[in-house]
Amino acid sequence: MENENKNNPDQLQIELKEEVAQGTYANLAIITHSTSEFILDFVRIMPGLPKAGVQSRIVMTPENAKRLMFALQDNIVKYEKNFGTIQMPEQQRNSKTFVPPLSDFKGEA
């Protein structure tokens, strides 16, 4: 791998630290924006608990937010091609396990 870096000195090296590699689970994303930035708060909601904590906050430029949107779209298309359509609860209203999206959610900073 070291030789590859010598052949292409402009190649970006990305380091994934061990404490970050395990990831952080979140089951809700709250997105807000201003004229200069998008803020993505990733939240973990636990059943039976009245409060949910922000697990991670990502701040990015509008241009990078749009790049993220395109990358997510591309990856969802690839995922669904391999594993089938992702079923959303809103599309399963007749299902006994229907869970409506959060409608009365109020975030606190």
mmCIF file with all atom_site columns, C-alpha atoms in Angstrom:
data_model
loop_
_atom_site.group_PDB
_atom_site.id
_atom_site.type_symbol
_atom_site.label_atom_id
_atom_site.label_alt_id
_atom_site.label_comp_id
_atom_site.label_asym_id
_atom_site.label_entity_id
_atom_site.label_seq_id
_atom_site.pdbx_PDB_ins_code
_atom_site.Cartn_x
_atom_site.Cartn_y
_atom_site.Cartn_z
_atom_site.occupancy
_atom_site.B_iso_or_equiv
_atom_site.pdbx_formal_charge
_atom_site.auth_seq_id
_atom_site.auth_comp_id
_atom_site.auth_asym_id
_atom_site.auth_atom_id
_atom_site.pdbx_PDB_model_num
ATOM 1   C CA . MET A 1 1   ? 0.000   0.000  0.000  1.00 0.00 ? 1   MET A CA 1
ATOM 2   C CA . GLU A 1 2   ? 2.907   2.325  0.667  1.00 0.00 ? 2   GLU A CA 1
ATOM 3   C CA . ASN A 1 3   ? 4.041   1.932  -2.956 1.00 0.00 ? 3   ASN A CA 1
ATOM 4   C CA . GLU A 1 4   ? 0.578   2.909  -4.180 1.00 0.00 ? 4   GLU A CA 1
ATOM 5   C CA . ASN A 1 5   ? 0.842   6.178  -2.245 1.00 0.00 ? 5   ASN A CA 1
ATOM 6   C CA . LYS A 1 6   ? 4.246   6.920  -3.785 1.00 0.00 ? 6   LYS A CA 1
ATOM 7   C CA . ASN A 1 7   ? 2.805   6.340  -7.278 1.00 0.00 ? 7   ASN A CA 1
ATOM 8   C CA . ASN A 1 8   ? -0.123  8.684  -6.606 1.00 0.00 ? 8   ASN A CA 1
ATOM 9   C CA . PRO A 1 9   ? 0.940   11.368 -4.107 1.00 0.00 ? 9   PRO A CA 1
ATOM 10  C CA . ASP A 1 10  ? -2.354  13.265 -4.628 1.00 0.00 ? 10  ASP A CA 1
ATOM 11  C CA . GLN A 1 11  ? -4.444  10.337 -3.342 1.00 0.00 ? 11  GLN A CA 1
ATOM 12  C CA . LEU A 1 12  ? -6.347  11.200 -0.175 1.00 0.00 ? 12  LEU A CA 1
ATOM 13  C CA . GLN A 1 13  ? -5.603  8.951  2.779  1.00 0.00 ? 13  GLN A CA 1
ATOM 14  C CA . ILE A 1 14  ? -8.561  8.478  5.116  1.00 0.00 ? 14  ILE A CA 1
ATOM 15  C CA . GLU A 1 15  ? -7.917  7.209  8.623  1.00 0.00 ? 15  GLU A CA 1
ATOM 16  C CA . LEU A 1 16  ? -10.642 5.305  10.465 1.00 0.00 ? 16  LEU A CA 1
ATOM 17  C CA . LYS A 1 17  ? -9.856  5.275  14.171 1.00 0.00 ? 17  LYS A CA 1
ATOM 18  C CA . GLU A 1 18  ? -10.812 2.217  16.191 1.00 0.00 ? 18  GLU A CA 1
ATOM 19  C CA . GLU A 1 19  ? -13.230 4.109  18.469 1.00 0.00 ? 19  GLU A CA 1
ATOM 20  C CA . VAL A 1 20  ? -15.063 5.498  15.418 1.00 0.00 ? 20  VAL A CA 1
ATOM 21  C CA . ALA A 1 21  ? -15.016 2.265  13.377 1.00 0.00 ? 21  ALA A CA 1
ATOM 22  C CA . GLN A 1 22  ? -17.746 0.645  15.488 1.00 0.00 ? 22  GLN A CA 1
ATOM 23  C CA . GLY A 1 23  ? -20.191 3.366  14.507 1.00 0.00 ? 23  GLY A CA 1
ATOM 24  C CA . THR A 1 24  ? -23.002 4.956  16.489 1.00 0.00 ? 24  THR A CA 1
ATOM 25  C CA . TYR A 1 25  ? -26.596 3.760  16.200 1.00 0.00 ? 25  TYR A CA 1
ATOM 26  C CA . ALA A 1 26  ? -29.262 6.368  15.447 1.00 0.00 ? 26  ALA A CA 1
ATOM 27  C CA . ASN A 1 27  ? -32.876 5.855  14.396 1.00 0.00 ? 27  ASN A CA 1
ATOM 28  C CA . LEU A 1 28  ? -33.813 9.480  13.730 1.00 0.00 ? 28  LEU A CA 1
ATOM 29  C CA . ALA A 1 29  ? -32.113 12.276 11.829 1.00 0.00 ? 29  ALA A CA 1
ATOM 30  C CA . ILE A 1 30  ? -33.083 15.921 12.307 1.00 0.00 ? 30  ILE A CA 1
ATOM 31  C CA . ILE A 1 31  ? -31.887 18.239 9.558  1.00 0.00 ? 31  ILE A CA 1
ATOM 32  C CA . THR A 1 32  ? -31.799 22.018 9.852  1.00 0.00 ? 32  THR A CA 1
ATOM 33  C CA . HIS A 1 33  ? -30.055 24.617 7.737  1.00 0.00 ? 33  HIS A CA 1
ATOM 34  C CA . SER A 1 34  ? -29.032 28.230 7.387  1.00 0.00 ? 34  SER A CA 1
ATOM 35  C CA . THR A 1 35  ? -27.785 30.068 4.322  1.00 0.00 ? 35  THR A CA 1
ATOM 36  C CA . SER A 1 36  ? -24.261 28.731 4.881  1.00 0.00 ? 36  SER A CA 1
ATOM 37  C CA . GLU A 1 37  ? -24.585 25.288 6.471  1.00 0.00 ? 37  GLU A CA 1
ATOM 38  C CA . PHE A 1 38  ? -26.656 22.156 6.972  1.00 0.00 ? 38  PHE A CA 1
ATOM 39  C CA . ILE A 1 39  ? -26.786 20.591 10.439 1.00 0.00 ? 39  ILE A CA 1
ATOM 40  C CA . LEU A 1 40  ? -27.568 16.889 10.720 1.00 0.00 ? 40  LEU A CA 1
ATOM 41  C CA . ASP A 1 41  ? -28.365 15.674 14.233 1.00 0.00 ? 41  ASP A CA 1
ATOM 42  C CA . PHE A 1 42  ? -28.472 11.897 14.593 1.00 0.00 ? 42  PHE A CA 1
ATOM 43  C CA . VAL A 1 43  ? -30.682 10.809 17.487 1.00 0.00 ? 43  VAL A CA 1
ATOM 44  C CA . ARG A 1 44  ? -31.303 7.501  19.243 1.00 0.00 ? 44  ARG A CA 1
ATOM 45  C CA . ILE A 1 45  ? -34.894 7.077  20.435 1.00 0.00 ? 45  ILE A CA 1
ATOM 46  C CA . MET A 1 46  ? -35.401 4.300  22.970 1.00 0.00 ? 46  MET A CA 1
ATOM 47  C CA . PRO A 1 47  ? -38.853 2.849  23.682 1.00 0.00 ? 47  PRO A CA 1
ATOM 48  C CA . GLY A 1 48  ? -40.306 3.940  27.004 1.00 0.00 ? 48  GLY A CA 1
ATOM 49  C CA . LEU A 1 49  ? -37.854 6.766  27.582 1.00 0.00 ? 49  LEU A CA 1
ATOM 50  C CA . PRO A 1 50  ? -39.241 10.317 27.492 1.00 0.00 ? 50  PRO A CA 1
ATOM 51  C CA . LYS A 1 51  ? -35.997 11.888 26.226 1.00 0.00 ? 51  LYS A CA 1
ATOM 52  C CA . ALA A 1 52  ? -33.841 11.062 23.237 1.00 0.00 ? 52  ALA A CA 1
ATOM 53  C CA . GLY A 1 53  ? -30.211 12.070 23.012 1.00 0.00 ? 53  GLY A CA 1
ATOM 54  C CA . VAL A 1 54  ? -28.337 13.420 20.027 1.00 0.00 ? 54  VAL A CA 1
ATOM 55  C CA . GLN A 1 55  ? -25.633 10.850 19.354 1.00 0.00 ? 55  GLN A CA 1
ATOM 56  C CA . SER A 1 56  ? -23.760 12.828 16.735 1.00 0.00 ? 56  SER A CA 1
ATOM 57  C CA . ARG A 1 57  ? -23.955 16.197 14.975 1.00 0.00 ? 57  ARG A CA 1
ATOM 58  C CA . ILE A 1 58  ? -22.539 16.768 11.515 1.00 0.00 ? 58  ILE A CA 1
ATOM 59  C CA . VAL A 1 59  ? -22.226 20.291 10.097 1.00 0.00 ? 59  VAL A CA 1
ATOM 60  C CA . MET A 1 60  ? -21.575 20.691 6.379  1.00 0.00 ? 60  MET A CA 1
ATOM 61  C CA . THR A 1 61  ? -21.761 23.196 3.554  1.00 0.00 ? 61  THR A CA 1
ATOM 62  C CA . PRO A 1 62  ? -24.851 23.217 1.293  1.00 0.00 ? 62  PRO A CA 1
ATOM 63  C CA . GLU A 1 63  ? -22.705 21.875 -1.561 1.00 0.00 ? 63  GLU A CA 1
ATOM 64  C CA . ASN A 1 64  ? -21.503 18.935 0.511  1.00 0.00 ? 64  ASN A CA 1
ATOM 65  C CA . ALA A 1 65  ? -25.042 18.294 1.772  1.00 0.00 ? 65  ALA A CA 1
ATOM 66  C CA . LYS A 1 66  ? -26.171 17.996 -1.843 1.00 0.00 ? 66  LYS A CA 1
ATOM 67  C CA . ARG A 1 67  ? -23.252 15.642 -2.587 1.00 0.00 ? 67  ARG A CA 1
ATOM 68  C CA . LEU A 1 68  ? -24.375 13.540 0.383  1.00 0.00 ? 68  LEU A CA 1
ATOM 69  C CA . MET A 1 69  ? -27.947 13.484 -0.962 1.00 0.00 ? 69  MET A CA 1
ATOM 70  C CA . PHE A 1 70  ? -26.727 12.226 -4.358 1.00 0.00 ? 70  PHE A CA 1
ATOM 71  C CA . ALA A 1 71  ? -24.480 9.622  -2.718 1.00 0.00 ? 71  ALA A CA 1
ATOM 72  C CA . LEU A 1 72  ? -27.388 8.361  -0.581 1.00 0.00 ? 72  LEU A CA 1
ATOM 73  C CA . GLN A 1 73  ? -29.672 8.177  -3.623 1.00 0.00 ? 73  GLN A CA 1
ATOM 74  C CA . ASP A 1 74  ? -27.049 6.227  -5.555 1.00 0.00 ? 74  ASP A CA 1
ATOM 75  C CA . ASN A 1 75  ? -26.474 3.812  -2.685 1.00 0.00 ? 75  ASN A CA 1
ATOM 76  C CA . ILE A 1 76  ? -30.201 3.257  -2.092 1.00 0.00 ? 76  ILE A CA 1
ATOM 77  C CA . VAL A 1 77  ? -30.642 2.375  -5.778 1.00 0.00 ? 77  VAL A CA 1
ATOM 78  C CA . LYS A 1 78  ? -27.746 -0.112 -5.503 1.00 0.00 ? 78  LYS A CA 1
ATOM 79  C CA . TYR A 1 79  ? -29.109 -1.544 -2.237 1.00 0.00 ? 79  TYR A CA 1
ATOM 80  C CA . GLU A 1 80  ? -32.612 -2.044 -3.652 1.00 0.00 ? 80  GLU A CA 1
ATOM 81  C CA . LYS A 1 81  ? -31.183 -3.656 -6.789 1.00 0.00 ? 81  LYS A CA 1
ATOM 82  C CA . ASN A 1 82  ? -29.391 -6.232 -4.619 1.00 0.00 ? 82  ASN A CA 1
ATOM 83  C CA . PHE A 1 83  ? -31.844 -6.703 -1.740 1.00 0.00 ? 83  PHE A CA 1
ATOM 84  C CA . GLY A 1 84  ? -35.246 -5.504 -2.926 1.00 0.00 ? 84  GLY A CA 1
ATOM 85  C CA . THR A 1 85  ? -37.326 -2.406 -2.290 1.00 0.00 ? 85  THR A CA 1
ATOM 86  C CA . ILE A 1 86  ? -36.994 -0.803 1.134  1.00 0.00 ? 86  ILE A CA 1
ATOM 87  C CA . GLN A 1 87  ? -40.483 -0.803 2.638  1.00 0.00 ? 87  GLN A CA 1
ATOM 88  C CA . MET A 1 88  ? -41.435 2.364  4.513  1.00 0.00 ? 88  MET A CA 1
ATOM 89  C CA . PRO A 1 89  ? -44.015 2.207  7.352  1.00 0.00 ? 89  PRO A CA 1
ATOM 90  C CA . GLU A 1 90  ? -46.016 4.969  5.637  1.00 0.00 ? 90  GLU A CA 1
ATOM 91  C CA . GLN A 1 91  ? -46.450 2.611  2.664  1.00 0.00 ? 91  GLN A CA 1
ATOM 92  C CA . GLN A 1 92  ? -47.797 -0.166 4.908  1.00 0.00 ? 92  GLN A CA 1
ATOM 93  C CA . ARG A 1 93  ? -50.829 1.563  6.451  1.00 0.00 ? 93  ARG A CA 1
ATOM 94  C CA . ASN A 1 94  ? -52.883 -1.638 6.288  1.00 0.00 ? 94  ASN A CA 1
ATOM 95  C CA . SER A 1 95  ? -50.220 -3.554 8.158  1.00 0.00 ? 95  SER A CA 1
ATOM 96  C CA . LYS A 1 96  ? -50.831 -4.462 11.837 1.00 0.00 ? 96  LYS A CA 1
ATOM 97  C CA . THR A 1 97  ? -47.334 -3.216 12.660 1.00 0.00 ? 97  THR A CA 1
ATOM 98  C CA . PHE A 1 98  ? -47.818 0.223  11.083 1.00 0.00 ? 98  PHE A CA 1
ATOM 99  C CA . VAL A 1 99  ? -45.844 2.883  12.942 1.00 0.00 ? 99  VAL A CA 1
ATOM 100 C CA . PRO A 1 100 ? -46.668 6.457  11.873 1.00 0.00 ? 100 PRO A CA 1
ATOM 101 C CA . PRO A 1 101 ? -43.814 8.938  11.485 1.00 0.00 ? 101 PRO A CA 1
ATOM 102 C CA . LEU A 1 102 ? -43.164 11.241 14.410 1.00 0.00 ? 102 LEU A CA 1
ATOM 103 C CA . SER A 1 103 ? -45.666 14.073 14.073 1.00 0.00 ? 103 SER A CA 1
ATOM 104 C CA . ASP A 1 104 ? -45.487 15.816 17.446 1.00 0.00 ? 104 ASP A CA 1
ATOM 105 C CA . PHE A 1 105 ? -41.687 15.739 17.700 1.00 0.00 ? 105 PHE A CA 1
ATOM 106 C CA . LYS A 1 106 ? -40.162 18.842 19.261 1.00 0.00 ? 106 LYS A CA 1
ATOM 107 C CA . GLY A 1 107 ? -36.393 19.089 19.372 1.00 0.00 ? 107 GLY A CA 1
ATOM 108 C CA . GLU A 1 108 ? -34.319 20.923 21.962 1.00 0.00 ? 108 GLU A CA 1
ATOM 109 C CA . ALA A 1 109 ? -30.832 22.272 21.474 1.00 0.00 ? 109 ALA A CA 1
#
